[in-house]
Short mmCIF file of C-alpha atoms in Angstrom, two decimals:
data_model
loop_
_atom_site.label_atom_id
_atom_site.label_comp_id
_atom_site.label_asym_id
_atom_site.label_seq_id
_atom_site.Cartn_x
_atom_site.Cartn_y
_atom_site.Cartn_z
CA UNK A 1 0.00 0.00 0.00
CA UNK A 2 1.16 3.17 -0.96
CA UNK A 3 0.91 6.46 1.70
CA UNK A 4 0.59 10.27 0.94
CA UNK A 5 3.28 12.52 2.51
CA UNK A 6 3.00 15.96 2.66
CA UNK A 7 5.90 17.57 2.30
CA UNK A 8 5.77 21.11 4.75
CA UNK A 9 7.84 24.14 5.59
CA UNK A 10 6.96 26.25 8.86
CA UNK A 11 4.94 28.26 6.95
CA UNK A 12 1.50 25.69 7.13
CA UNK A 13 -0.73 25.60 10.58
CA UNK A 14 -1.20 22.37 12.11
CA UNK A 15 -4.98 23.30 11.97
CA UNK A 16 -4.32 23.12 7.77
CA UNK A 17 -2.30 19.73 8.26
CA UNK A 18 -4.49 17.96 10.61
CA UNK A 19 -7.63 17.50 8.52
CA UNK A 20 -5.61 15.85 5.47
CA UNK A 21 -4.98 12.48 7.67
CA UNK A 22 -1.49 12.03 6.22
CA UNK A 23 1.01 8.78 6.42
CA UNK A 24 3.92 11.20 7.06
CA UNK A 25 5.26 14.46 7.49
CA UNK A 26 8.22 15.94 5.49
CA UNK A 27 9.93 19.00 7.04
CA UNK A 28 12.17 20.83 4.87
CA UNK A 29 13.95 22.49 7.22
CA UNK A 30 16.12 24.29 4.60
CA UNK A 31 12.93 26.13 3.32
CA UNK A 32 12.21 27.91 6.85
CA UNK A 33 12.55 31.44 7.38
CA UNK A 34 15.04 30.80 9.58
CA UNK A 35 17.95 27.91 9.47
CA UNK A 36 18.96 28.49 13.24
CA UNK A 37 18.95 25.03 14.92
CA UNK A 38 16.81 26.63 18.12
CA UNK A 39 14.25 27.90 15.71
CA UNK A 40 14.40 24.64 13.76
CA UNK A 41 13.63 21.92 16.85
CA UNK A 42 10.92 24.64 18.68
CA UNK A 43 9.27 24.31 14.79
CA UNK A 44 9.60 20.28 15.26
CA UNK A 45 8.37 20.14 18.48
CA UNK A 46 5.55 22.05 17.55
CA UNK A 47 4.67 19.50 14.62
CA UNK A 48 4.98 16.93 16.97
CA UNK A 49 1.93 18.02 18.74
CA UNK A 50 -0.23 16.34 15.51
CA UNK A 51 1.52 12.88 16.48
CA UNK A 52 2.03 12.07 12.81
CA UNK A 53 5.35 10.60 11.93
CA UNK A 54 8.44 13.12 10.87
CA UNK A 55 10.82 12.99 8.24
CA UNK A 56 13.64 15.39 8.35
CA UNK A 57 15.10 16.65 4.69
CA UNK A 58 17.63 18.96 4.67
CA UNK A 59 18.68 20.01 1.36
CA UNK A 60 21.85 22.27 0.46
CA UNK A 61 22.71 22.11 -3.12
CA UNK A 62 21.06 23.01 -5.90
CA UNK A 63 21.83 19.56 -7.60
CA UNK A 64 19.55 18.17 -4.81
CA UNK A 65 17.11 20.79 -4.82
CA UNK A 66 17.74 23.21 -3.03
CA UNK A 67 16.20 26.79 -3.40
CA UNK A 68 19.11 28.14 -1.30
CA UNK A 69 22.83 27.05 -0.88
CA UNK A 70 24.05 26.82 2.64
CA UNK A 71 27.34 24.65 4.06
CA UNK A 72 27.70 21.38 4.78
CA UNK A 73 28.92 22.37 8.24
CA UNK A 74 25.48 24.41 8.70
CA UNK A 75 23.51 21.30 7.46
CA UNK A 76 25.20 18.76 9.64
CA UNK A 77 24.12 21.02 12.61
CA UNK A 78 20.88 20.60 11.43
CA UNK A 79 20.63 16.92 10.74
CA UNK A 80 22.50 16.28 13.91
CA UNK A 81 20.05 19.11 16.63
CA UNK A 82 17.15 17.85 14.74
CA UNK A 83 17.14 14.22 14.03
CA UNK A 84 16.80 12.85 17.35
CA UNK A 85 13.04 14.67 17.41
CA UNK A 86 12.03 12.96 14.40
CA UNK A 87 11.25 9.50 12.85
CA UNK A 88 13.52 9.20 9.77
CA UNK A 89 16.05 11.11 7.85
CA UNK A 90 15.94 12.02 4.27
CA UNK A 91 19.82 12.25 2.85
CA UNK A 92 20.74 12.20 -0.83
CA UNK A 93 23.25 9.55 -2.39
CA UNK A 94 25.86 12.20 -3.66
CA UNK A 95 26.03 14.15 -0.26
CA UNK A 96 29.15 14.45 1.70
CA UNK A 97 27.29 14.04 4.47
CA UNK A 98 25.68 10.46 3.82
CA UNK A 99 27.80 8.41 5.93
CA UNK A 100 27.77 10.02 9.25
CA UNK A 101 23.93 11.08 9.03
CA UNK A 102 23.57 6.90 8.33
CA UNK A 103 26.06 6.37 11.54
CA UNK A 104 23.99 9.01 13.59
CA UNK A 105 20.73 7.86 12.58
CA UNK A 106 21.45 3.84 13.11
CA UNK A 107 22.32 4.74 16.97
CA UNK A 108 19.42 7.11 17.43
CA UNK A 109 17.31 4.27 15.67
CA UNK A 110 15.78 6.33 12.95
CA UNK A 111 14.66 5.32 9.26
CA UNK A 112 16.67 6.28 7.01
CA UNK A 113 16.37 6.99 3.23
CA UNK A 114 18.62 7.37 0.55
CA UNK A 115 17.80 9.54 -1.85
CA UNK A 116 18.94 10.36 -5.85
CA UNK A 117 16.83 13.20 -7.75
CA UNK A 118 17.61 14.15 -11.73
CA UNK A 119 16.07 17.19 -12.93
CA UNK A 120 16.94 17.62 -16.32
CA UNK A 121 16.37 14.19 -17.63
CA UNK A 122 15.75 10.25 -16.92
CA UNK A 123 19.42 8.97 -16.20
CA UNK A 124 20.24 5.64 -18.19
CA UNK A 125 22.03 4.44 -15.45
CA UNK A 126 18.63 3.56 -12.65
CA UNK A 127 19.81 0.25 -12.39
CA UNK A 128 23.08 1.39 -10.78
CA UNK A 129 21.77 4.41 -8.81
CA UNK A 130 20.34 1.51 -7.03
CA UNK A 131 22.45 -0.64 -6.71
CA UNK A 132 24.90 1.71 -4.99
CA UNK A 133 21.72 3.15 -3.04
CA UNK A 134 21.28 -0.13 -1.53
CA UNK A 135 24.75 -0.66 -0.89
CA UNK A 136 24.77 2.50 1.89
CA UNK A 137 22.13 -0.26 3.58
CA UNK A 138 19.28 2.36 3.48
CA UNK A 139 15.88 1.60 5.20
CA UNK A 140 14.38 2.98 2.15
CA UNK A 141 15.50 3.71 -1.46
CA UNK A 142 14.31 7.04 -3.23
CA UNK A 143 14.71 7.93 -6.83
CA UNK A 144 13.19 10.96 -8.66
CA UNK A 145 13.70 11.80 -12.32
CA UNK A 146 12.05 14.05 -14.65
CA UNK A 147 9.78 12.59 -17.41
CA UNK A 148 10.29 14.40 -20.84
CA UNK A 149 7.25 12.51 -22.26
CA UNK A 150 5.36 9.47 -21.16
CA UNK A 151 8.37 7.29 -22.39
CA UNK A 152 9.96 8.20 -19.35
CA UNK A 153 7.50 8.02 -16.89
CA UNK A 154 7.20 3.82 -18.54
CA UNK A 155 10.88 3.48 -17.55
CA UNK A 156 10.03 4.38 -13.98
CA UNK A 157 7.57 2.45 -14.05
CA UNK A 158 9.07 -1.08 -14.88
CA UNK A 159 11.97 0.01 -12.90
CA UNK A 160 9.51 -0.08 -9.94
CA UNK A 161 7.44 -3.01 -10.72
CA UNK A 162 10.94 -4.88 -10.82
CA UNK A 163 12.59 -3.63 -7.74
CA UNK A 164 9.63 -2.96 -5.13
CA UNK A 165 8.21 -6.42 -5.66
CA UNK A 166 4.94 -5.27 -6.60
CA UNK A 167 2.15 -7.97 -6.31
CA UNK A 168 4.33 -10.08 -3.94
CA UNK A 169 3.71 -10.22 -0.17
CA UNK A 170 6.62 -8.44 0.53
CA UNK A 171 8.46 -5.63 -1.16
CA UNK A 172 12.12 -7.02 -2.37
CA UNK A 173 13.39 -3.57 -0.80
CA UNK A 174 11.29 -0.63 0.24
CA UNK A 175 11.45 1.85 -2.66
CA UNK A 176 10.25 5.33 -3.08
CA UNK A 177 10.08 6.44 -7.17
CA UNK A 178 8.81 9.70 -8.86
CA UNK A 179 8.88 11.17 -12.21
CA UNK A 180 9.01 15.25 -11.94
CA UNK A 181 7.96 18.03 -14.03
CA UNK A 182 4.22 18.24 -15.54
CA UNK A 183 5.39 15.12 -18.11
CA UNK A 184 5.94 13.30 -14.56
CA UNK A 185 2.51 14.43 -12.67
CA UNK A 186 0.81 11.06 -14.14
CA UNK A 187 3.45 9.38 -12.10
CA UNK A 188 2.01 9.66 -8.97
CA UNK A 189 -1.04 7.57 -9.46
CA UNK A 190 0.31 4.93 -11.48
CA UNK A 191 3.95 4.19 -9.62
CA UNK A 192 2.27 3.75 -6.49
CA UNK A 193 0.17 0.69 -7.99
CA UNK A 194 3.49 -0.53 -9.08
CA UNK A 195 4.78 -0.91 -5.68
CA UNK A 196 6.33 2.74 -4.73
CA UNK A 197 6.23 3.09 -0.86
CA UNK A 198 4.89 6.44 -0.70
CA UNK A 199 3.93 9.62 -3.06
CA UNK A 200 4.59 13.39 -2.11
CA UNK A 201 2.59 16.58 -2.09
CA UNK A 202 3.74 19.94 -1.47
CA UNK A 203 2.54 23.63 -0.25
CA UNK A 204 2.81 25.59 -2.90
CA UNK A 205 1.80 28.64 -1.38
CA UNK A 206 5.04 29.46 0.22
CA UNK A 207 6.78 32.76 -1.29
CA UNK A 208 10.19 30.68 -2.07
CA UNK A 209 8.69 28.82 -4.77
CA UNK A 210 9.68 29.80 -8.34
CA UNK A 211 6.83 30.59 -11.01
CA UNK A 212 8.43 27.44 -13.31
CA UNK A 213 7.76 25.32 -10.13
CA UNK A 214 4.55 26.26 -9.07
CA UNK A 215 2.67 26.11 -12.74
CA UNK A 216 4.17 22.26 -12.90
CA UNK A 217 2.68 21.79 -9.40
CA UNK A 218 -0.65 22.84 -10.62
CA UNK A 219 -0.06 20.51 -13.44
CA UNK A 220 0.29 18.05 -11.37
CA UNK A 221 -3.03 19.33 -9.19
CA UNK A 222 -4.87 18.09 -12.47
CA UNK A 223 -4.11 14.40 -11.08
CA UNK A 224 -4.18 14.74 -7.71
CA UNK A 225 -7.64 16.42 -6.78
CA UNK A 226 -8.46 16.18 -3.27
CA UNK A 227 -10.92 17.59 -0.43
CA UNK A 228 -8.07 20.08 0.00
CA UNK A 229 -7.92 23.73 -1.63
CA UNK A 230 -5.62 22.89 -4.60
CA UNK A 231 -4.08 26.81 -4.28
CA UNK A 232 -2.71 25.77 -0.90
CA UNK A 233 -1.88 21.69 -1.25
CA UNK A 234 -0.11 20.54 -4.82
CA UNK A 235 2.04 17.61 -5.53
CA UNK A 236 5.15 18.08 -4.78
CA UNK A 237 7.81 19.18 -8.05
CA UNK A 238 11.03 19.13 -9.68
CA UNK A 239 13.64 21.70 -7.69
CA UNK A 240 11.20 21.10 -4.09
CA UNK A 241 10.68 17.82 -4.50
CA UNK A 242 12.10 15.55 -2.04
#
């Protein structure tokens, strides 16, 4: 079964959040206001209060998807104030940080998953993202590309079908797969039936979001009608995406 998370910021009440009766939180800390690790856990602790299960995702780089560039140093601050509040971790596969935040999270017993994201085009090479993905021993595998046509979004989807075990009793490895951009938005219905662990949306009402981003999260809104207000709720897209 597949679960909605709903990627947030510290911009959303937890009035806004609580109706929805989401699977799992996704804090982006790197998207608050603020990036000081006080402000950061009093924002945590707050979400806590909705007793819905946290993921922490810090992003830093652009090539992750990151609005804003910060240090490793300032990141690893983060990960390491904020982790121990929270259920599982979010890292990506090319961060200098992957090894440690895996160390950290395996003595503070959180989840952790590993996470690869392409947003200019499907990379040939899925077979080996994964491959090295699983070798870091990650709770949970993540890969996001962007779908130039529906091509794409097929590649995904056997990809899934032949890595999460779909129709089976149990996964072969927990997996988490997404194509991005409004090619991509037809993704999130059909790679969950193939066995994709969970599938994202995103507040798009936040002020950080760029104009390209938000029209390919109403794309995606097309898909993904809900009882929520689609100006405030959206899947989640390319450079946000998590």
């Amino acid at each position: 079964m597949s679960h909605l998370v709903l990627v947030i910021t510290d911009q959303e009440s937890n009035a806004q959040i609580k109706s929805l009766g989401v699977a799992l939180l996704e804090i982006r800390t790197d998207l608050f206001k603020k990036l000081d690790p006080s402000y950061i856990v009093d924002q945590i602790k707050h979400r806590k209060l909705l007793k819905t299960p946290l993921l922490l995702t810090v992003r830093n780089q652009k090539q992750e998807g990151a609005i804003k560039n910060f240090s490793d140093d300032q990141k690893w601050q983060i990960i390491t104030t904020a982790l121990p509040l929270v259920d599982m971790v979010d890292i990506e596969l090319s961060s200098p940080l992957l090894k440690q935040t895996i160390v950290l999270a395996r003595r503070l017993k959180k989840k952790v998953i590993v996470s690869s994201h392409y947003f200019k085009a499907m990379p040939t090479n899925l077979e080996t993202v994964f491959k090295k993905s699983l070798s870091t021993r990650a709770d949970i595998v993540k890969i996001a590309a962007k779908a130039s046509g529906f091509d794409d979004v097929l590649t995904m989807l056997n990809f899934t079908r032949r890595h999460s075990g779909a129709g089976h009793r149990q996964h072969k490895h927990p997996l988490i797969t997404m194509c991005l951009g409004p090619q991509g938005a037809i993704s999130r219905l059909i790679l969950p039936a193939a066995g994709s662990l969970y599938t994202c949306a995103f507040n798009v009402s936040s002020s950080d979001l760029s104009p390209e981003i938000s029209s390919a999260a109403r794309s995606c809104c097309k898909v993904f009608k809900r009882s929520w207000e689609p100006s405030i709720f959206l899947p989640c897209t390319a450079k946000t995406d998590t």
